[in-house]
PDB file of C-alpha atoms and ligand atoms in Angstrom:
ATOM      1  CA  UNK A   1     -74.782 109.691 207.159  1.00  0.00           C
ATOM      2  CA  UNK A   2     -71.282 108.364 208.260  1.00  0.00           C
ATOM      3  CA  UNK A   3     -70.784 106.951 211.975  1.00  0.00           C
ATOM      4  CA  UNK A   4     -72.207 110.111 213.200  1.00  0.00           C
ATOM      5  CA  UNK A   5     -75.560 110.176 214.457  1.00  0.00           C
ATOM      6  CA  UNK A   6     -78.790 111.299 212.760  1.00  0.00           C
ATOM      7  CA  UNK A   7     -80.256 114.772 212.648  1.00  0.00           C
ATOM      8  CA  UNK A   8     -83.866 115.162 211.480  1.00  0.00           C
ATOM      9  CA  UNK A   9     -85.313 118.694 211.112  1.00  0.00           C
ATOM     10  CA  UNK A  10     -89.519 118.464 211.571  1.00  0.00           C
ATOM     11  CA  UNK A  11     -90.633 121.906 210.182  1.00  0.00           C
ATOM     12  CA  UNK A  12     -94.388 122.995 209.177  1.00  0.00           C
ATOM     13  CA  UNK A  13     -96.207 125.963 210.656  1.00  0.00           C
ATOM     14  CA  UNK A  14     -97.489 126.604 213.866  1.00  0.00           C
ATOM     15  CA  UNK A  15    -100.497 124.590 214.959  1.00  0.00           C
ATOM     16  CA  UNK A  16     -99.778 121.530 212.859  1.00  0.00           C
ATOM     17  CA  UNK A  17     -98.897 119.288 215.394  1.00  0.00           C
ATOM     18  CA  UNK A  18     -95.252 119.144 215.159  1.00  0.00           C
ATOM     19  CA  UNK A  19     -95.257 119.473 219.015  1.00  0.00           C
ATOM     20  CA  UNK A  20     -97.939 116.114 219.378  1.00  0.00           C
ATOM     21  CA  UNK A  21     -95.681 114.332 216.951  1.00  0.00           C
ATOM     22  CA  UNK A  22     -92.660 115.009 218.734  1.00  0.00           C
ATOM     23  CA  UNK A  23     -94.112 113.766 222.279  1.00  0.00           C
ATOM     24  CA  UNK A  24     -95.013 110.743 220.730  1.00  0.00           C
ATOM     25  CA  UNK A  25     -91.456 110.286 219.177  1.00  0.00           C
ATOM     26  CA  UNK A  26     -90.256 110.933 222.613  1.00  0.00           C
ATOM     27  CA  UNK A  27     -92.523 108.035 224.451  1.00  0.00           C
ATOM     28  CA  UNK A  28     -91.691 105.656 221.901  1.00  0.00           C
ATOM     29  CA  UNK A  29     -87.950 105.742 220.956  1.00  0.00           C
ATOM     30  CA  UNK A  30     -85.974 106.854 224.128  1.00  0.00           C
ATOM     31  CA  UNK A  31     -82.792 106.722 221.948  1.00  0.00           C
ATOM     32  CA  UNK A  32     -83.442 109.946 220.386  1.00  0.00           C
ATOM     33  CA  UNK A  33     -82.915 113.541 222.070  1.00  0.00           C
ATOM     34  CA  UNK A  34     -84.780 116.310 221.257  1.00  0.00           C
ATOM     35  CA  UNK A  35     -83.039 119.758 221.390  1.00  0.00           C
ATOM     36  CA  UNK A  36     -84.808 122.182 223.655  1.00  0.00           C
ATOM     37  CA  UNK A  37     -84.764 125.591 222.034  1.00  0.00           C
ATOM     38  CA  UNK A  38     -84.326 129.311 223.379  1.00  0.00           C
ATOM     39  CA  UNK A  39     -86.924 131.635 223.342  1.00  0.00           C
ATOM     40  CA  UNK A  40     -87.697 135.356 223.603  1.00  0.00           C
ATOM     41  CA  UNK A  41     -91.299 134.563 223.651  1.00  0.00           C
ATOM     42  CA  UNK A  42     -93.502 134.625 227.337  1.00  0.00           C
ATOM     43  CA  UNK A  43     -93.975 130.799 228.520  1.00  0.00           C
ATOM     44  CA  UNK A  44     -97.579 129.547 228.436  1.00  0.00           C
ATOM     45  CA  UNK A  45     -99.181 128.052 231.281  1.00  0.00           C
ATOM     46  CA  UNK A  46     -97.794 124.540 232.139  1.00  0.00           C
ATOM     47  CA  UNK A  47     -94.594 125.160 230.406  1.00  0.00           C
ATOM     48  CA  UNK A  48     -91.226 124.654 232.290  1.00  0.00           C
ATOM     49  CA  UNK A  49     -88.207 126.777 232.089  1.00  0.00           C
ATOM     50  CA  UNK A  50     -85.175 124.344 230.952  1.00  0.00           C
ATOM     51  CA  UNK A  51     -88.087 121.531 229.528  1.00  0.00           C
ATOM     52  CA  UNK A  52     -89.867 122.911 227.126  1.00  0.00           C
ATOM     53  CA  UNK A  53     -87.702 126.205 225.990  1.00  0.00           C
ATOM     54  CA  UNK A  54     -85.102 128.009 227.410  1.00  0.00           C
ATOM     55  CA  UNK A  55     -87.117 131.247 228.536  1.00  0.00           C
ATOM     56  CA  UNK A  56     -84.709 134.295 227.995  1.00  0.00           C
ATOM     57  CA  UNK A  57     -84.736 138.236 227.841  1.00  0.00           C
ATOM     58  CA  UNK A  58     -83.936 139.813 224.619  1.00  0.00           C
ATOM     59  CA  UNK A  59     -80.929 141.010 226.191  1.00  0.00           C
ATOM     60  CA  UNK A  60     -79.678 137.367 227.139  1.00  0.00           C
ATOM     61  CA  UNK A  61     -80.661 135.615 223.537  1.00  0.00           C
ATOM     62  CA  UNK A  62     -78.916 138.864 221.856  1.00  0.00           C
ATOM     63  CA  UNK A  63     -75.385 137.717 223.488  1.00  0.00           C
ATOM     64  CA  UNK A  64     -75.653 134.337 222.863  1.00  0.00           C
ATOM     65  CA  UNK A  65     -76.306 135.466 218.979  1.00  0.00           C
ATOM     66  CA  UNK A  66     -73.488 137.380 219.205  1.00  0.00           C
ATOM     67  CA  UNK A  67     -71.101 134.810 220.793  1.00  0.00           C
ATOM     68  CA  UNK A  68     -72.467 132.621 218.361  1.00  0.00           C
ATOM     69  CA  UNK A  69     -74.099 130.211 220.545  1.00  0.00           C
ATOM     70  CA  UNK A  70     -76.669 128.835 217.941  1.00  0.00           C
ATOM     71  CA  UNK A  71     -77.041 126.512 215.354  1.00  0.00           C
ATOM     72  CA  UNK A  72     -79.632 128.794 214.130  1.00  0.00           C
ATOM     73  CA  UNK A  73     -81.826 131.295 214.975  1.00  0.00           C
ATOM     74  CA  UNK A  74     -84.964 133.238 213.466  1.00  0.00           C
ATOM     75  CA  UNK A  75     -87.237 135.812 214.788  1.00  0.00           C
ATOM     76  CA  UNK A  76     -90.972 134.592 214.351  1.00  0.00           C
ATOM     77  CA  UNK A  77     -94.124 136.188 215.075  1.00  0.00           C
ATOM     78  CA  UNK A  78     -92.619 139.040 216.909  1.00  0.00           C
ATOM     79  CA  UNK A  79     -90.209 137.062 219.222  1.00  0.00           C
ATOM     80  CA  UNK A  80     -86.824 134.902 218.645  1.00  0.00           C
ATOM     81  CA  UNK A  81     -85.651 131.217 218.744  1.00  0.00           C
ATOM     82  CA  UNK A  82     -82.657 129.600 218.711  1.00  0.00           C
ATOM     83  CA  UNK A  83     -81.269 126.121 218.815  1.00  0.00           C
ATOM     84  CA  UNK A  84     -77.760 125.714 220.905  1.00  0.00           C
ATOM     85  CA  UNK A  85     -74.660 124.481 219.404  1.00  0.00           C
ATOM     86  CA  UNK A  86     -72.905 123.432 221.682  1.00  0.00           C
ATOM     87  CA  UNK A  87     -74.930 120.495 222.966  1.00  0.00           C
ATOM     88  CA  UNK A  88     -76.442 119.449 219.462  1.00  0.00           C
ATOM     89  CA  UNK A  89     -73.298 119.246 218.419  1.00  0.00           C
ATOM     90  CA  UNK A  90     -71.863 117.549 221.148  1.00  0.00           C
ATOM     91  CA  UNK A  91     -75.195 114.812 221.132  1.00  0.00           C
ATOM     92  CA  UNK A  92     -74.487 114.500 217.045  1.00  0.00           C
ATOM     93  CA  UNK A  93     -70.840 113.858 217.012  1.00  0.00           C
ATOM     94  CA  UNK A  94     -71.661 110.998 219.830  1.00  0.00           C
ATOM     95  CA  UNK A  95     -74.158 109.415 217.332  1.00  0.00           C
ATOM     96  CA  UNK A  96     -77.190 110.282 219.018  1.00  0.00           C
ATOM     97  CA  UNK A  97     -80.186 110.347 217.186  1.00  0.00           C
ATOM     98  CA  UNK A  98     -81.173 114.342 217.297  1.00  0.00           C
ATOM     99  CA  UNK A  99     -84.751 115.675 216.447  1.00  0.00           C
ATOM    100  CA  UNK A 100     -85.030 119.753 216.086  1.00  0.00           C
ATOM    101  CA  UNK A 101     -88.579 121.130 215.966  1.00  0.00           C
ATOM    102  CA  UNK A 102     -87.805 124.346 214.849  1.00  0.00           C
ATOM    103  CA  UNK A 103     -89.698 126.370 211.957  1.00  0.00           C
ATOM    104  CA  UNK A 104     -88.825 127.382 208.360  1.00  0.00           C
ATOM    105  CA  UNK A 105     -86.369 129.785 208.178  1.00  0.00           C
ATOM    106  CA  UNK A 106     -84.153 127.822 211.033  1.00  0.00           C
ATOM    107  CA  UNK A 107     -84.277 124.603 208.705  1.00  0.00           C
ATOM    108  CA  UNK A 108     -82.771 126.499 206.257  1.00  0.00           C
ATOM    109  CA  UNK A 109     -80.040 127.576 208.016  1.00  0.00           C
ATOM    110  CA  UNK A 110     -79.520 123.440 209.185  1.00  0.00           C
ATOM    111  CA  UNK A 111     -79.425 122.645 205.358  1.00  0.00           C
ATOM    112  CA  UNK A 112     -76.310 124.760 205.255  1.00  0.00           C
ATOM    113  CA  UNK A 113     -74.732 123.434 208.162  1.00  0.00           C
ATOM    114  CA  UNK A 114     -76.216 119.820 207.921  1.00  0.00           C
ATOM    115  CA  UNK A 115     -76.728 119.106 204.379  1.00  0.00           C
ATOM    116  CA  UNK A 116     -77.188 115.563 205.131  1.00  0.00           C
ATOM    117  CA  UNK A 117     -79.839 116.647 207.832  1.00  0.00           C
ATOM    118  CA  UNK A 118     -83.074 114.566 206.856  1.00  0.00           C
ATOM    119  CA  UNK A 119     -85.862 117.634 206.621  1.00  0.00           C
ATOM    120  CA  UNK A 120     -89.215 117.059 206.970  1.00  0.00           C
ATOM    121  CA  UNK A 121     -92.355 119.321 206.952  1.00  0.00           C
ATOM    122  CA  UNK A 122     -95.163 118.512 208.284  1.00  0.00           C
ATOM    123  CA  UNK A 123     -98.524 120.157 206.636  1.00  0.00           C
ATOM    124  CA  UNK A 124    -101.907 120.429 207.959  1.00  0.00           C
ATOM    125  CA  UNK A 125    -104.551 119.574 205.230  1.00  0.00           C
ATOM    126  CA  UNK A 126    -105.241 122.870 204.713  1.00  0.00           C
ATOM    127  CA  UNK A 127    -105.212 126.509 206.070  1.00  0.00           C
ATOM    128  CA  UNK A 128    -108.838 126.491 207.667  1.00  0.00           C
ATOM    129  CA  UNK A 129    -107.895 123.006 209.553  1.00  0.00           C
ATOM    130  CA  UNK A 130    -104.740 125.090 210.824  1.00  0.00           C
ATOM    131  CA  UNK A 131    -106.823 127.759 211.708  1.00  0.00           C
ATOM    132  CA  UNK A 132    -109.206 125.467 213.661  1.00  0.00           C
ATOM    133  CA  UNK A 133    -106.151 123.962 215.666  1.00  0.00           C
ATOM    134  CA  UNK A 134    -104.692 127.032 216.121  1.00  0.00           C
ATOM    135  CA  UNK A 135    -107.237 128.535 217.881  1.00  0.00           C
ATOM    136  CA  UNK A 136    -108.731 124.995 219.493  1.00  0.00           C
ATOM    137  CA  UNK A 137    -105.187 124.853 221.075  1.00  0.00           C
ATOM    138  CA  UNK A 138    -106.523 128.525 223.135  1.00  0.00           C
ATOM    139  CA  UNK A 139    -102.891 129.293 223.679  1.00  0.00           C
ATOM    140  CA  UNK A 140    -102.579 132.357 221.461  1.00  0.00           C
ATOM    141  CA  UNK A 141    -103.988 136.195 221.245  1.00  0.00           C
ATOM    142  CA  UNK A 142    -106.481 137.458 218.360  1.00  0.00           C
ATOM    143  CA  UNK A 143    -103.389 139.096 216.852  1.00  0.00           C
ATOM    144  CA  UNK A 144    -101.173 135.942 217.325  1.00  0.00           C
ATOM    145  CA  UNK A 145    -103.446 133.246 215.467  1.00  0.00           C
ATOM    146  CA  UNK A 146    -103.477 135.922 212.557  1.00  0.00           C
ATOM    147  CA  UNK A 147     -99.654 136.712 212.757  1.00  0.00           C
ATOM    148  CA  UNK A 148     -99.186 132.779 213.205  1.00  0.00           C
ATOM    149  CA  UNK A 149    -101.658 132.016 209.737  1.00  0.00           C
ATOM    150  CA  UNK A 150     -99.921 134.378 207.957  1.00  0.00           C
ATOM    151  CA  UNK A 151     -96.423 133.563 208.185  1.00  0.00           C
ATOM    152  CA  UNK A 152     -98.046 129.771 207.306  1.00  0.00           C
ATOM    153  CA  UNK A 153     -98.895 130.779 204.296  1.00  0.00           C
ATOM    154  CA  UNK A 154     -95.561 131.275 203.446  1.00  0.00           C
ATOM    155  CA  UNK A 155     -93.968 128.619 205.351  1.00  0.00           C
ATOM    156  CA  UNK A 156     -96.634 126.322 203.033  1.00  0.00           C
ATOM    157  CA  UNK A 157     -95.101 128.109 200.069  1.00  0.00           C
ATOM    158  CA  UNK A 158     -91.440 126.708 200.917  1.00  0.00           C
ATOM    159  CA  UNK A 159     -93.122 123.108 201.022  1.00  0.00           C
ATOM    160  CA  UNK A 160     -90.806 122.138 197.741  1.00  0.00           C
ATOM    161  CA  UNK A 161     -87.440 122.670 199.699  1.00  0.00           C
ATOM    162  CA  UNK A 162     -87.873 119.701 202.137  1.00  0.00           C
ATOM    163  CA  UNK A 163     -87.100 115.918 201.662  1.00  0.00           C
ATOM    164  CA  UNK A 164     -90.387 114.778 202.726  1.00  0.00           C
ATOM    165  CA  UNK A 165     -93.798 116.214 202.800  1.00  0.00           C
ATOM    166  CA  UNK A 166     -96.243 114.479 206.250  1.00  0.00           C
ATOM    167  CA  UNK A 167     -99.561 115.711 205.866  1.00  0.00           C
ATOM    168  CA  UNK A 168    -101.603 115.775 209.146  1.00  0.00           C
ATOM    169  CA  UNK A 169    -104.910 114.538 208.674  1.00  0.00           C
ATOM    170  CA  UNK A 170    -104.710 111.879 211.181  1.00  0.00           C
ATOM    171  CA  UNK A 171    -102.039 112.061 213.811  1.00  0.00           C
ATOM    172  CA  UNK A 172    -101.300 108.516 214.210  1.00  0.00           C
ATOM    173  CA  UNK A 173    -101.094 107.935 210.148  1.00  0.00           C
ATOM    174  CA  UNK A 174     -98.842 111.271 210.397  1.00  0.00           C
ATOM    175  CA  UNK A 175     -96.577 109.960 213.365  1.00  0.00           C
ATOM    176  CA  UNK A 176     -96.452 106.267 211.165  1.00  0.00           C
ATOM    177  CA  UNK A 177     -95.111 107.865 208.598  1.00  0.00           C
ATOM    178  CA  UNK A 178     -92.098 110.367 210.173  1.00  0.00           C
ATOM    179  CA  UNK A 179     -91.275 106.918 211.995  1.00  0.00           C
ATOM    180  CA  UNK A 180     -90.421 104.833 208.988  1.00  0.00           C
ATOM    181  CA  UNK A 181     -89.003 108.389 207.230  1.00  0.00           C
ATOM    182  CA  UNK A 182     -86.623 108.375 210.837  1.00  0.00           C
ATOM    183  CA  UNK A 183     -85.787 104.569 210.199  1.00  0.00           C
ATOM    184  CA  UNK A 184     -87.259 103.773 213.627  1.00  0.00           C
ATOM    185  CA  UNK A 185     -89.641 101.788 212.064  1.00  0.00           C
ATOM    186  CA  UNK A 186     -89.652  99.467 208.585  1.00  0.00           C
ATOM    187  CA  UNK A 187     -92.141 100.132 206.717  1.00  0.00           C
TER     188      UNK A 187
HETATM  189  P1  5GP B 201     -94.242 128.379 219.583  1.00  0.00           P
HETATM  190  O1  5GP B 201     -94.236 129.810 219.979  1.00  0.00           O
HETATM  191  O2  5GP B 201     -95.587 127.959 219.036  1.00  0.00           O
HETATM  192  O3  5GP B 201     -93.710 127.460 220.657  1.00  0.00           O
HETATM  193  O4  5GP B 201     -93.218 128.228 218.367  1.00  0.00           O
HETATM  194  C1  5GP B 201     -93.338 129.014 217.223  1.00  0.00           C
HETATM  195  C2  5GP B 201     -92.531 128.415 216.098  1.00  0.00           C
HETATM  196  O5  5GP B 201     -91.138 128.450 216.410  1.00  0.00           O
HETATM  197  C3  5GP B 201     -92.873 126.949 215.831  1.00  0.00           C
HETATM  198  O6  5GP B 201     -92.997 126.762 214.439  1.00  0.00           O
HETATM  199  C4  5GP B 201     -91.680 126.210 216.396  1.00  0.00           C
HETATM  200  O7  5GP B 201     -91.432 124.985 215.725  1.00  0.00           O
HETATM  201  C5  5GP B 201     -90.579 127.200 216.105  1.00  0.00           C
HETATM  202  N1  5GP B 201     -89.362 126.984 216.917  1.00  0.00           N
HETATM  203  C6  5GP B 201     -89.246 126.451 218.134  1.00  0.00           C
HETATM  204  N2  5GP B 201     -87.965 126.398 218.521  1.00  0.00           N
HETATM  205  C7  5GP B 201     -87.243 126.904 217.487  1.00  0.00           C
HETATM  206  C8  5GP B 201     -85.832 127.098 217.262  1.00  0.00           C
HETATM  207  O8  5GP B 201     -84.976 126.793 218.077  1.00  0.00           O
HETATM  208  N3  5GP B 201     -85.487 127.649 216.084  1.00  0.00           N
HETATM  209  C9  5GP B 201     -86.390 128.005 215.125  1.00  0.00           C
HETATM  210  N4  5GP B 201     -85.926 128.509 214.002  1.00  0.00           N
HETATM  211  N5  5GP B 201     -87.708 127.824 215.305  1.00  0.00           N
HETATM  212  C10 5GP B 201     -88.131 127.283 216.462  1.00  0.00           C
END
């Protein structure tokens, strides 16, 4: 991937522990950054404005689509989110090691940018597992674990695109493996 620095996509549907992964990619290896992501949606309790998402109005996230402020963007489950350039770019082109955790349709839109991004998509064992975290994680309405299973359905569909398939059985054997996949870790 040249002297610039690494980009890896993690992509799988909601509830599979992308988020879980990611913290414990965080603790371990402080050399990589992790973009923090815009969002139309409301913030749950215990998240942080400017740490976990950018929180925005419709309003705001609509002008920084149209001054093209983002890598990508996609709407999902009724609200949008957006990675922003400006500062991936800026972290890349320094050689940082950059992690986006960002859903299907937005790691399509890195492939075309970034075709040398290294995509990977983590899967839950199967849909009733995702359905148990889903709704064992208590963060989401009746109508948002159903809107959430079905777009993973499709998501699980697009499973062939990506460079590596994780499943998430067990988290640690799951976090192993994106490690060595990351080349933070030999095998
Ligand atoms: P949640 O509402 O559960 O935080 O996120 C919903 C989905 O949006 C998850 O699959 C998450 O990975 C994805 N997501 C988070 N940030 C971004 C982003 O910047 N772009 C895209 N395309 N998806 C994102």
């Amino acid at each position: 991937m040249s002297s610039l620095g690494n980009l890896t996509v993690l992509t799988g549907p909601s509830g599979v522990g992308k988020g879980t992964i990611v913290r414990k990619i965080l603790d371990m290896h402080t050399d990589v950054w992790l973009s923090i992501s815009a969002t139309t949606r409301q913030s749950r309790p215990g998240e942080i404005d400017g740490q976990h998402y950018f929180f925005l109005e419709k309003k705001e996230f609509q002008k920084i689509i149209d001054q093209k402020g983002f890598l990508e963007w996609a709407s999902f489950s009724n609200n949008f989110y957006g990675t922003p350039k400006k500062i991936v770019k800026e972290k890349i082109e320094k050689g940082n090691n950059v992690l986006l955790e960002i859903e299907v349709e937005g790691a399509r839109q890195i492939r075309k940018s970034y075709p040398e991004a290294l995509q990977i998509f983590l899967s839950p064992p199967n849909l009733f597992e995702l359905e148990k975290r889903i709704r064992g994680r208590g963060t989401e309405t009746e109508y948002s674990i159903r809107n959430r299973l079905a777009i993973a359905k499709k998501e699980l569909i697009a499973i062939k695109e990506f460079d590596a398939v994780v499943i998430n059985e067990d988290i640690d054997k799951a976090f192993k493996e994106i490690e060595v996949l990351m080349g933070l870790k030999s095998n």
